[in-house]
Short mmCIF file of C-alpha atoms in Angstrom, two decimals:
data_model
loop_
_atom_site.label_atom_id
_atom_site.label_comp_id
_atom_site.label_asym_id
_atom_site.label_seq_id
_atom_site.Cartn_x
_atom_site.Cartn_y
_atom_site.Cartn_z
CA UNK A 1 0.00 0.00 0.00
CA UNK A 2 2.80 2.40 0.86
CA UNK A 3 4.44 1.71 -2.49
CA UNK A 4 1.16 2.52 -4.26
CA UNK A 5 0.74 5.75 -2.32
CA UNK A 6 4.32 6.71 -3.03
CA UNK A 7 3.79 6.08 -6.74
CA UNK A 8 0.68 8.27 -6.70
CA UNK A 9 2.57 11.06 -4.99
CA UNK A 10 5.38 10.75 -7.54
CA UNK A 11 2.84 11.25 -10.31
CA UNK A 12 1.52 14.31 -8.47
CA UNK A 13 5.05 15.65 -8.17
CA UNK A 14 5.62 15.46 -11.91
CA UNK A 15 2.49 17.42 -12.68
CA UNK A 16 3.15 19.88 -9.88
CA UNK A 17 6.71 20.52 -10.97
CA UNK A 18 5.62 20.96 -14.55
CA UNK A 19 3.03 23.53 -13.46
CA UNK A 20 4.85 25.38 -10.69
CA UNK A 21 8.53 24.50 -11.27
CA UNK A 22 8.81 23.30 -7.66
CA UNK A 23 11.66 20.94 -6.90
CA UNK A 24 11.29 19.32 -3.50
CA UNK A 25 14.69 18.41 -2.13
CA UNK A 26 15.44 17.23 1.42
CA UNK A 27 16.91 20.04 3.50
CA UNK A 28 17.19 18.44 6.96
CA UNK A 29 18.42 15.11 8.23
CA UNK A 30 15.29 13.53 9.67
CA UNK A 31 15.21 10.54 12.01
CA UNK A 32 15.21 7.01 10.65
CA UNK A 33 11.68 6.36 11.96
CA UNK A 34 10.30 8.94 9.53
CA UNK A 35 8.81 7.31 6.45
CA UNK A 36 9.44 8.42 2.90
CA UNK A 37 6.00 9.99 2.56
CA UNK A 38 6.42 11.82 5.88
CA UNK A 39 9.75 13.22 4.71
CA UNK A 40 8.12 14.36 1.51
CA UNK A 41 5.25 15.92 3.48
CA UNK A 42 7.75 17.74 5.66
CA UNK A 43 9.46 19.27 2.63
CA UNK A 44 6.17 20.24 1.03
CA UNK A 45 5.06 21.84 4.29
CA UNK A 46 8.32 23.78 4.58
CA UNK A 47 8.26 24.99 0.99
CA UNK A 48 4.54 25.49 0.37
CA UNK A 49 2.16 24.99 3.27
CA UNK A 50 4.01 27.03 5.91
CA UNK A 51 4.39 30.15 3.71
CA UNK A 52 0.77 29.69 2.64
CA UNK A 53 -0.52 29.63 6.24
CA UNK A 54 1.71 32.56 7.19
CA UNK A 55 0.17 34.54 4.36
CA UNK A 56 1.42 38.11 4.13
CA UNK A 57 3.29 37.89 7.43
CA UNK A 58 6.34 36.01 8.60
CA UNK A 59 5.19 33.71 11.37
CA UNK A 60 7.79 31.86 13.50
CA UNK A 61 5.23 29.25 14.56
CA UNK A 62 4.80 27.91 11.03
CA UNK A 63 8.22 28.73 9.62
CA UNK A 64 10.31 27.54 12.58
CA UNK A 65 8.66 26.16 15.73
CA UNK A 66 6.49 23.47 14.15
CA UNK A 67 9.35 22.33 11.91
CA UNK A 68 11.58 21.84 14.94
CA UNK A 69 8.86 19.93 16.79
CA UNK A 70 8.39 17.59 13.80
CA UNK A 71 11.60 15.78 14.67
CA UNK A 72 10.98 15.30 18.38
CA UNK A 73 7.24 14.68 18.75
CA UNK A 74 5.28 12.00 16.92
CA UNK A 75 1.94 13.74 17.28
CA UNK A 76 3.30 16.87 15.60
CA UNK A 77 4.89 14.75 12.87
CA UNK A 78 1.63 12.99 12.08
CA UNK A 79 -0.43 16.20 12.20
CA UNK A 80 2.03 18.07 9.99
CA UNK A 81 2.11 15.21 7.48
CA UNK A 82 -1.69 15.10 7.41
CA UNK A 83 -2.05 18.82 6.76
CA UNK A 84 0.77 18.99 4.23
CA UNK A 85 -0.39 15.97 2.22
CA UNK A 86 -3.99 17.24 2.23
CA UNK A 87 -2.80 20.65 1.03
CA UNK A 88 -0.79 19.04 -1.78
CA UNK A 89 -3.69 16.78 -2.74
CA UNK A 90 -6.07 19.76 -2.82
CA UNK A 91 -3.64 21.78 -4.94
CA UNK A 92 -3.13 18.98 -7.44
CA UNK A 93 -6.83 18.27 -7.76
CA UNK A 94 -7.60 21.93 -8.39
CA UNK A 95 -4.83 22.13 -10.98
CA UNK A 96 -6.19 19.01 -12.69
CA UNK A 97 -9.72 20.43 -12.77
CA UNK A 98 -8.49 23.65 -14.34
CA UNK A 99 -6.77 21.57 -17.04
CA UNK A 100 -9.90 19.51 -17.69
CA UNK A 101 -8.43 16.33 -16.18
CA UNK A 102 -10.49 13.92 -14.09
CA UNK A 103 -9.26 14.47 -10.55
CA UNK A 104 -11.32 11.70 -8.95
CA UNK A 105 -8.35 9.34 -8.85
CA UNK A 106 -6.02 11.90 -7.29
CA UNK A 107 -7.01 11.07 -3.76
CA UNK A 108 -5.42 8.77 -1.20
CA UNK A 109 -6.11 7.78 2.37
CA UNK A 110 -2.69 8.99 3.54
CA UNK A 111 -3.89 12.37 4.94
CA UNK A 112 -6.72 10.71 6.88
CA UNK A 113 -4.41 7.97 8.18
CA UNK A 114 -1.87 10.52 9.41
CA UNK A 115 -4.62 12.63 10.97
CA UNK A 116 -5.94 9.60 12.84
CA UNK A 117 -2.44 8.92 14.14
CA UNK A 118 -2.12 12.56 15.15
CA UNK A 119 -5.34 12.40 17.18
CA UNK A 120 -4.12 9.24 18.91
CA UNK A 121 -0.80 10.91 19.64
CA UNK A 122 -2.60 13.95 20.99
CA UNK A 123 -4.68 11.69 23.25
CA UNK A 124 -1.49 10.10 24.60
CA UNK A 125 0.01 13.52 25.32
CA UNK A 126 -3.12 14.62 27.19
CA UNK A 127 -3.13 11.45 29.27
CA UNK A 128 0.21 12.38 30.85
CA UNK A 129 0.13 13.84 34.39
CA UNK A 130 1.63 17.09 33.10
CA UNK A 131 0.96 17.40 29.37
CA UNK A 132 3.52 19.38 27.37
CA UNK A 133 1.26 22.33 26.64
CA UNK A 134 3.33 23.89 23.86
CA UNK A 135 3.34 20.58 21.93
CA UNK A 136 -0.39 20.04 22.53
CA UNK A 137 -1.18 23.56 21.31
CA UNK A 138 0.94 23.02 18.19
CA UNK A 139 -0.96 19.81 17.46
CA UNK A 140 -4.25 21.61 18.02
CA UNK A 141 -3.29 24.37 15.58
CA UNK A 142 -2.33 21.81 12.93
CA UNK A 143 -5.61 19.95 13.50
CA UNK A 144 -7.59 23.20 13.19
CA UNK A 145 -6.04 23.91 9.81
CA UNK A 146 -6.54 20.31 8.67
CA UNK A 147 -10.25 20.41 9.53
CA UNK A 148 -10.66 23.85 7.95
CA UNK A 149 -8.95 22.76 4.74
CA UNK A 150 -11.28 19.73 4.75
CA UNK A 151 -14.18 22.18 5.17
CA UNK A 152 -15.27 20.73 8.50
CA UNK A 153 -15.47 23.96 10.45
CA UNK A 154 -17.33 22.76 13.55
CA UNK A 155 -14.60 20.24 14.46
CA UNK A 156 -12.05 22.99 13.85
CA UNK A 157 -13.89 25.18 16.36
CA UNK A 158 -14.04 22.28 18.80
CA UNK A 159 -10.24 21.93 18.57
CA UNK A 160 -9.90 25.64 19.34
CA UNK A 161 -12.28 25.45 22.29
CA UNK A 162 -10.56 22.42 23.76
CA UNK A 163 -7.13 24.04 23.46
CA UNK A 164 -8.46 27.12 25.28
CA UNK A 165 -10.08 24.99 27.99
CA UNK A 166 -6.77 23.19 28.44
CA UNK A 167 -5.02 26.52 28.93
CA UNK A 168 -7.62 27.62 31.46
CA UNK A 169 -7.77 24.43 33.52
CA UNK A 170 -4.24 23.05 33.46
CA UNK A 171 -1.32 24.07 35.62
CA UNK A 172 1.55 25.35 33.56
CA UNK A 173 4.84 23.76 34.67
CA UNK A 174 6.56 25.03 31.52
CA UNK A 175 6.56 28.57 30.12
CA UNK A 176 4.15 29.00 27.26
CA UNK A 177 5.53 30.05 23.89
CA UNK A 178 4.13 33.53 23.20
CA UNK A 179 4.18 32.97 19.43
CA UNK A 180 2.01 29.86 19.84
CA UNK A 181 -0.40 31.74 22.13
CA UNK A 182 -0.76 34.53 19.58
CA UNK A 183 -1.29 32.04 16.74
CA UNK A 184 -4.07 30.41 18.78
CA UNK A 185 -5.53 33.85 19.51
CA UNK A 186 -5.77 34.58 15.77
CA UNK A 187 -7.69 31.40 14.95
CA UNK A 188 -9.86 32.02 18.03
CA UNK A 189 -10.71 35.44 16.57
CA UNK A 190 -11.89 33.85 13.32
CA UNK A 191 -14.37 31.77 15.28
CA UNK A 192 -15.76 34.86 16.99
CA UNK A 193 -15.87 36.92 13.80
CA UNK A 194 -17.96 34.44 11.83
CA UNK A 195 -20.05 33.02 14.69
CA UNK A 196 -21.72 36.15 15.90
CA UNK A 197 -22.60 34.97 19.43
CA UNK A 198 -19.23 33.44 20.28
CA UNK A 199 -17.14 35.25 22.87
CA UNK A 200 -13.37 34.91 22.21
CA UNK A 201 -11.91 32.29 24.49
CA UNK A 202 -8.49 33.96 24.63
CA UNK A 203 -9.83 37.18 26.15
CA UNK A 204 -7.93 36.66 29.41
CA UNK A 205 -4.64 36.47 27.54
CA UNK A 206 -5.57 39.46 25.39
CA UNK A 207 -6.27 41.46 28.56
CA UNK A 208 -2.78 40.69 29.84
CA UNK A 209 -0.96 41.68 26.64
CA UNK A 210 -0.27 45.01 24.93
CA UNK A 211 -1.94 47.26 27.49
CA UNK A 212 0.23 50.28 26.77
CA UNK A 213 0.11 52.18 23.51
CA UNK A 214 3.63 52.05 22.02
CA UNK A 215 5.25 55.19 20.68
CA UNK A 216 6.02 53.31 17.46
CA UNK A 217 5.80 49.83 16.01
CA UNK A 218 9.21 48.20 15.82
CA UNK A 219 8.35 45.53 13.24
CA UNK A 220 5.58 44.10 11.12
CA UNK A 221 5.09 41.30 13.66
CA UNK A 222 4.75 43.88 16.46
CA UNK A 223 2.01 45.69 14.53
CA UNK A 224 0.15 42.47 13.72
CA UNK A 225 0.28 41.15 17.28
CA UNK A 226 -0.87 44.45 18.75
CA UNK A 227 -3.77 44.70 16.29
CA UNK A 228 -4.85 41.10 17.03
CA UNK A 229 -4.78 41.69 20.79
CA UNK A 230 -7.07 44.69 20.59
CA UNK A 231 -9.33 42.98 18.07
CA UNK A 232 -9.80 40.20 20.63
CA UNK A 233 -10.73 42.83 23.22
CA UNK A 234 -13.18 44.39 20.77
CA UNK A 235 -14.96 41.10 20.11
CA UNK A 236 -15.09 40.35 23.82
CA UNK A 237 -16.77 43.72 24.37
CA UNK A 238 -19.18 43.24 21.46
CA UNK A 239 -20.20 39.66 22.21
CA UNK A 240 -20.26 40.05 25.98
CA UNK A 241 -21.67 43.58 26.39
CA UNK A 242 -22.73 45.69 23.43
CA UNK A 243 -24.62 43.07 21.38
CA UNK A 244 -27.20 42.75 24.15
CA UNK A 245 -28.02 46.48 23.90
CA UNK A 246 -27.81 46.48 20.13
CA UNK A 247 -29.93 43.44 19.28
CA UNK A 248 -31.91 42.37 22.36
CA UNK A 249 -32.73 45.46 24.40
CA UNK A 250 -31.92 48.74 22.58
CA UNK A 251 -31.48 51.82 24.75
CA UNK A 252 -30.64 52.37 28.42
CA UNK A 253 -26.93 51.91 27.74
CA UNK A 254 -24.80 52.69 30.81
CA UNK A 255 -22.21 55.42 30.53
CA UNK A 256 -19.45 52.90 31.27
CA UNK A 257 -20.29 51.00 28.08
CA UNK A 258 -20.09 54.18 25.98
CA UNK A 259 -16.74 54.96 27.58
CA UNK A 260 -15.41 51.48 26.77
CA UNK A 261 -16.57 51.77 23.15
CA UNK A 262 -14.92 55.17 22.75
CA UNK A 263 -11.69 53.84 24.26
CA UNK A 264 -11.66 50.97 21.76
CA UNK A 265 -12.40 53.32 18.86
CA UNK A 266 -9.57 55.65 19.85
CA UNK A 267 -7.16 52.74 20.23
CA UNK A 268 -7.84 51.54 16.67
CA UNK A 269 -7.42 55.11 15.39
CA UNK A 270 -4.04 55.14 17.14
CA UNK A 271 -3.15 51.75 15.65
CA UNK A 272 -3.96 53.05 12.16
CA UNK A 273 -1.75 56.10 12.79
CA UNK A 274 1.15 53.98 14.09
CA UNK A 275 0.98 51.65 11.08
CA UNK A 276 1.04 54.62 8.72
CA UNK A 277 4.03 56.11 10.55
CA UNK A 278 5.79 52.75 10.38
CA UNK A 279 5.33 52.52 6.61
CA UNK A 280 6.71 56.05 6.14
CA UNK A 281 10.09 55.35 7.73
CA UNK A 282 12.79 56.32 5.22
CA UNK A 283 15.03 53.41 6.23
CA UNK A 284 12.30 50.78 6.05
CA UNK A 285 12.85 47.97 3.56
CA UNK A 286 9.87 45.70 2.98
CA UNK A 287 9.04 43.05 0.43
CA UNK A 288 5.82 43.29 -1.61
CA UNK A 289 4.39 40.59 0.64
CA UNK A 290 5.15 42.62 3.78
CA UNK A 291 3.88 45.87 2.25
CA UNK A 292 0.57 44.20 1.44
CA UNK A 293 0.45 42.78 4.96
CA UNK A 294 0.79 46.26 6.43
CA UNK A 295 -1.87 47.59 4.09
CA UNK A 296 -4.28 44.85 5.16
CA UNK A 297 -3.56 45.69 8.80
CA UNK A 298 -4.49 49.32 8.12
CA UNK A 299 -7.72 48.27 6.43
CA UNK A 300 -8.51 46.02 9.36
CA UNK A 301 -7.78 48.77 11.90
CA UNK A 302 -10.19 51.10 10.08
CA UNK A 303 -12.89 48.41 10.05
CA UNK A 304 -12.39 47.79 13.77
CA UNK A 305 -12.61 51.51 14.48
CA UNK A 306 -16.01 51.65 12.79
CA UNK A 307 -17.16 48.51 14.61
CA UNK A 308 -16.15 50.07 17.93
CA UNK A 309 -17.98 53.32 17.18
CA UNK A 310 -21.17 51.50 16.13
CA UNK A 311 -21.07 48.76 18.75
CA UNK A 312 -23.82 50.20 20.98
CA UNK A 313 -26.12 51.68 18.34
CA UNK A 314 -29.09 49.66 17.12
CA UNK A 315 -29.64 51.97 14.12
CA UNK A 316 -27.52 51.19 11.08
CA UNK A 317 -27.55 54.85 10.04
CA UNK A 318 -24.62 55.27 12.42
CA UNK A 319 -22.42 53.83 9.65
CA UNK A 320 -23.30 56.76 7.38
CA UNK A 321 -20.98 58.99 9.42
CA UNK A 322 -17.95 57.03 8.27
CA UNK A 323 -18.26 57.30 4.50
CA UNK A 324 -14.74 58.71 4.20
CA UNK A 325 -13.33 55.80 6.24
CA UNK A 326 -15.16 53.29 4.03
CA UNK A 327 -13.61 55.04 1.03
CA UNK A 328 -10.15 54.64 2.59
CA UNK A 329 -10.78 50.94 3.26
CA UNK A 330 -11.75 50.40 -0.37
CA UNK A 331 -8.73 52.32 -1.68
CA UNK A 332 -6.37 50.25 0.48
CA UNK A 333 -7.95 46.97 -0.63
CA UNK A 334 -7.88 48.04 -4.27
CA UNK A 335 -4.19 48.90 -3.94
CA UNK A 336 -3.39 45.44 -2.58
CA UNK A 337 -5.48 43.75 -5.26
CA UNK A 338 -3.66 45.63 -8.01
CA UNK A 339 -0.17 45.07 -6.60
CA UNK A 340 -0.02 41.29 -6.16
CA UNK A 341 -0.67 38.24 -8.35
CA UNK A 342 -4.16 36.79 -8.37
CA UNK A 343 -3.12 33.50 -6.78
CA UNK A 344 -1.68 35.35 -3.76
CA UNK A 345 -4.83 37.27 -2.84
CA UNK A 346 -6.10 34.43 -0.64
CA UNK A 347 -3.82 31.72 0.67
CA UNK A 348 -5.25 28.24 0.19
CA UNK A 349 -4.46 26.76 3.60
CA UNK A 350 -4.59 29.98 5.61
CA UNK A 351 -7.32 30.93 8.08
CA UNK A 352 -6.49 34.60 7.56
CA UNK A 353 -9.32 36.12 5.51
CA UNK A 354 -7.09 38.95 4.28
CA UNK A 355 -9.11 41.43 2.22
CA UNK A 356 -12.28 39.37 2.24
CA UNK A 357 -13.83 40.71 5.44
CA UNK A 358 -12.92 44.42 4.92
CA UNK A 359 -14.49 44.32 1.46
CA UNK A 360 -17.55 42.41 2.69
CA UNK A 361 -17.95 44.86 5.57
CA UNK A 362 -17.78 47.79 3.15
CA UNK A 363 -20.39 46.29 0.80
CA UNK A 364 -22.85 45.43 3.58
CA UNK A 365 -22.46 48.40 5.94
CA UNK A 366 -21.73 51.31 3.56
CA UNK A 367 -24.95 52.43 1.87
CA UNK A 368 -23.33 54.67 -0.74
CA UNK A 369 -24.19 52.81 -3.94
CA UNK A 370 -21.13 53.89 -5.92
CA UNK A 371 -18.70 52.77 -3.23
CA UNK A 372 -20.41 49.52 -2.24
CA UNK A 373 -20.68 48.39 -5.88
CA UNK A 374 -16.98 49.15 -6.40
CA UNK A 375 -16.13 47.14 -3.27
CA UNK A 376 -18.32 44.28 -4.49
CA UNK A 377 -16.51 44.24 -7.84
CA UNK A 378 -13.17 44.11 -5.97
CA UNK A 379 -14.47 41.32 -3.75
CA UNK A 380 -15.34 39.22 -6.79
CA UNK A 381 -11.74 39.48 -7.99
CA UNK A 382 -10.57 37.38 -5.05
CA UNK A 383 -9.92 33.75 -6.08
CA UNK A 384 -13.14 31.82 -5.57
CA UNK A 385 -11.88 28.29 -6.14
CA UNK A 386 -8.83 28.13 -3.88
CA UNK A 387 -8.58 27.63 -0.16
CA UNK A 388 -11.16 27.35 2.58
CA UNK A 389 -12.89 30.68 2.01
CA UNK A 390 -16.19 30.58 0.13
CA UNK A 391 -15.65 33.82 -1.75
CA UNK A 392 -18.53 33.13 -4.13
CA UNK A 393 -20.89 32.54 -1.22
CA UNK A 394 -19.90 35.71 0.63
CA UNK A 395 -19.91 37.87 -2.50
CA UNK A 396 -23.28 36.40 -3.50
CA UNK A 397 -24.68 37.14 -0.05
CA UNK A 398 -23.30 40.69 -0.14
CA UNK A 399 -24.74 41.25 -3.62
CA UNK A 400 -28.13 40.04 -2.39
CA UNK A 401 -28.00 42.51 0.50
CA UNK A 402 -27.30 45.38 -1.89
CA UNK A 403 -30.12 44.31 -4.22
CA UNK A 404 -32.54 43.98 -1.30
CA UNK A 405 -31.75 47.41 0.16
CA UNK A 406 -31.79 49.24 -3.18
CA UNK A 407 -34.93 47.53 -4.47
CA UNK A 408 -37.70 50.00 -5.27
CA UNK A 409 -35.42 53.06 -5.11
CA UNK A 410 -35.80 54.93 -8.40
CA UNK A 411 -32.30 56.41 -8.29
CA UNK A 412 -29.41 55.09 -10.37
CA UNK A 413 -26.78 55.49 -7.64
CA UNK A 414 -28.51 55.90 -4.27
CA UNK A 415 -26.76 57.77 -1.49
CA UNK A 416 -26.76 56.72 2.14
CA UNK A 417 -29.67 59.06 2.85
CA UNK A 418 -31.78 57.40 0.12
CA UNK A 419 -31.97 54.04 1.94
CA UNK A 420 -34.38 54.23 4.90
CA UNK A 421 -33.59 52.56 8.20
CA UNK A 422 -36.55 50.18 7.95
CA UNK A 423 -35.15 48.79 4.70
CA UNK A 424 -31.61 48.25 5.93
CA UNK A 425 -30.26 44.79 6.68
CA UNK A 426 -28.98 44.56 10.27
CA UNK A 427 -27.71 41.00 10.19
CA UNK A 428 -26.82 38.30 7.68
CA UNK A 429 -26.22 34.59 8.04
CA UNK A 430 -25.82 31.37 6.13
CA UNK A 431 -28.51 29.05 7.40
CA UNK A 432 -27.30 26.15 5.29
CA UNK A 433 -24.35 25.49 3.06
CA UNK A 434 -23.84 22.73 0.61
CA UNK A 435 -27.22 21.76 -0.85
CA UNK A 436 -25.55 20.41 -3.95
CA UNK A 437 -27.40 20.04 -7.23
CA UNK A 438 -25.24 17.56 -9.20
CA UNK A 439 -27.12 18.02 -12.49
CA UNK A 440 -26.14 21.68 -12.83
CA UNK A 441 -22.97 21.65 -10.71
CA UNK A 442 -24.17 24.38 -8.40
CA UNK A 443 -24.32 24.74 -4.65
CA UNK A 444 -27.44 26.39 -3.24
CA UNK A 445 -26.90 28.58 -0.18
CA UNK A 446 -29.72 29.91 1.95
CA UNK A 447 -28.91 33.47 2.96
CA UNK A 448 -30.98 35.13 5.69
CA UNK A 449 -31.36 38.88 6.25
CA UNK A 450 -32.69 40.44 9.43
CA UNK A 451 -34.46 43.80 9.49
CA UNK A 452 -36.56 45.81 11.94
CA UNK A 453 -39.14 47.59 9.77
CA UNK A 454 -41.11 48.84 12.79
CA UNK A 455 -38.22 50.55 14.51
CA UNK A 456 -35.55 49.48 16.94
CA UNK A 457 -38.08 48.41 19.55
CA UNK A 458 -40.10 46.43 16.98
CA UNK A 459 -39.96 42.79 16.04
CA UNK A 460 -37.34 41.19 13.84
CA UNK A 461 -38.31 40.28 10.28
CA UNK A 462 -36.34 37.61 8.49
CA UNK A 463 -35.98 37.42 4.71
CA UNK A 464 -34.56 34.42 2.89
CA UNK A 465 -32.57 34.48 -0.32
CA UNK A 466 -31.18 31.49 -2.22
CA UNK A 467 -27.71 31.96 -3.69
CA UNK A 468 -26.20 29.62 -6.27
CA UNK A 469 -22.45 29.11 -6.54
CA UNK A 470 -20.34 27.04 -8.87
CA UNK A 471 -19.99 23.53 -7.47
CA UNK A 472 -16.21 23.38 -7.81
CA UNK A 473 -15.79 21.29 -4.65
CA UNK A 474 -18.00 18.53 -3.33
CA UNK A 475 -18.52 19.75 0.20
CA UNK A 476 -20.34 18.23 3.15
CA UNK A 477 -21.86 21.12 5.06
CA UNK A 478 -24.78 20.61 7.42
CA UNK A 479 -27.05 22.96 9.32
CA UNK A 480 -26.39 23.66 12.97
CA UNK A 481 -28.63 26.63 13.69
CA UNK A 482 -28.87 30.30 12.83
CA UNK A 483 -26.58 32.03 15.33
CA UNK A 484 -29.12 34.68 16.28
CA UNK A 485 -31.43 31.92 17.59
CA UNK A 486 -29.06 31.76 20.55
CA UNK A 487 -30.39 35.15 21.59
CA UNK A 488 -33.80 33.58 22.22
CA UNK A 489 -34.28 33.73 26.01
CA UNK A 490 -35.58 30.16 25.90
CA UNK A 491 -32.13 29.05 24.76
CA UNK A 492 -30.25 30.79 27.55
CA UNK A 493 -28.21 28.67 29.89
CA UNK A 494 -27.89 29.80 33.48
CA UNK A 495 -29.08 33.02 35.01
CA UNK A 496 -26.40 35.36 33.71
CA UNK A 497 -28.48 36.52 30.76
CA UNK A 498 -25.52 36.11 28.40
CA UNK A 499 -25.69 33.87 25.33
CA UNK A 500 -24.29 30.36 25.75
CA UNK A 501 -20.77 29.66 24.56
CA UNK A 502 -20.22 27.58 21.46
CA UNK A 503 -18.76 24.81 23.62
CA UNK A 504 -22.07 24.52 25.45
CA UNK A 505 -24.31 24.32 22.40
CA UNK A 506 -22.88 23.88 18.94
CA UNK A 507 -19.83 21.82 19.85
CA UNK A 508 -22.05 19.24 21.53
CA UNK A 509 -24.17 19.04 18.38
CA UNK A 510 -21.01 18.52 16.35
CA UNK A 511 -19.76 15.74 18.63
CA UNK A 512 -23.10 13.94 18.51
CA UNK A 513 -23.00 14.06 14.71
CA UNK A 514 -19.51 12.53 14.63
CA UNK A 515 -17.90 15.91 14.11
CA UNK A 516 -19.16 15.99 10.54
CA UNK A 517 -21.10 19.28 10.61
CA UNK A 518 -20.13 22.82 9.80
CA UNK A 519 -20.85 25.92 11.80
CA UNK A 520 -23.07 28.39 10.06
CA UNK A 521 -21.42 31.65 9.14
CA UNK A 522 -22.84 34.90 10.40
CA UNK A 523 -21.74 38.47 10.08
CA UNK A 524 -23.70 41.08 11.96
CA UNK A 525 -23.45 44.74 11.08
#
């Protein structure tokens, strides 16, 4: 069997080298217990997967730490091999499809076998009296990316939650690697960004880091880490405090909440200023990749500033005040889109959404027709067939929001003032993904819009739209629940009045269904 798998991978290598001119040569002397396929997976990870996950930023976790752990820890070796081989298999299959070749035979059981071994190795590590936390967290991060690349997002979230619970409940005999903690914080943020009731689990660590505003950023990594820390604080404030006033009980906001929102807004304004000052240093030498990374950080800081300012307001007209900021976000995103190759605009194995969320946020929350249509056109230029991000689904949902809000307005390019509050969409979600229609190779997605046509103290009205996307990947995506259903008081757990954590609700559903479901995606304005 191993000989057959090796022969298949050799065939893949020929086609890959012919297409990408990649020559995989051993660079390190690995232990004798490492198999040939594992050595190959290591090299592919080092040359392709690690830079892909790092995206526009140099990340020591993926480019150094995990490579060193590969040699000493079996669980890391198996998890890395699983992710790397799955990434290579996905890349080859996509290349074959684009060339009109049947890719059905380009699939092996090697990634799944290695992933099973990784889970067993992780179980052995956790059974020790004092588990090596840094190794366990590395394995968890690799497993998160494996599940995400397999498009099983609920198990990926469960891995994140379990890693966070382990940090909270386990004594720490060894110092934790700060780079690993920050990498876990970034994937934790993705869970909170796209599951609109989920409170970030790394909030305690975010509260202990980066409290003081620096006079200047010393490096690109410094800017990224600082931005991620305060983004975690923002989501903790939104999910734990402001969303209750915004969506459940508008009005009667305490002065302390307004003060916290203003502090967050000012901090993101300062972050934007510090990033701009960093880019203007005369002695600074950055690659195109790093320049685009800084630009994306600026766009993200501007988005977070608007989110902070609007966090406590139930009316969406609050976004109309920031038309100039939306224009700046679009200009930054357009600059990055025009300055890098198409295949680098989203990284296939990366959980970093890059320009996708800033553009989506601009389309959905900015009601200036000229600007939101320009942002939508830029959003559609992102690669829709590579990686874990469903660009077609998000752009289709955003386009449906624009069509819904501008329907019945007899103006060619409506301004913000032309769209009444009662017509504006206050929340969007995917209720179901993956209703595949094999005869026409499309995937039907049920998009849901939430409005309050009778004012902020009126009832919610839900509108459904069906979006069709090209069925380029056969995906298995099941319904969990619409995230806003968790705001139903009948679903509340305990007497705190706060929405239940994902670990208490959705993760249990995922476990019962053999971890073969996907969390619904929600983005709330």
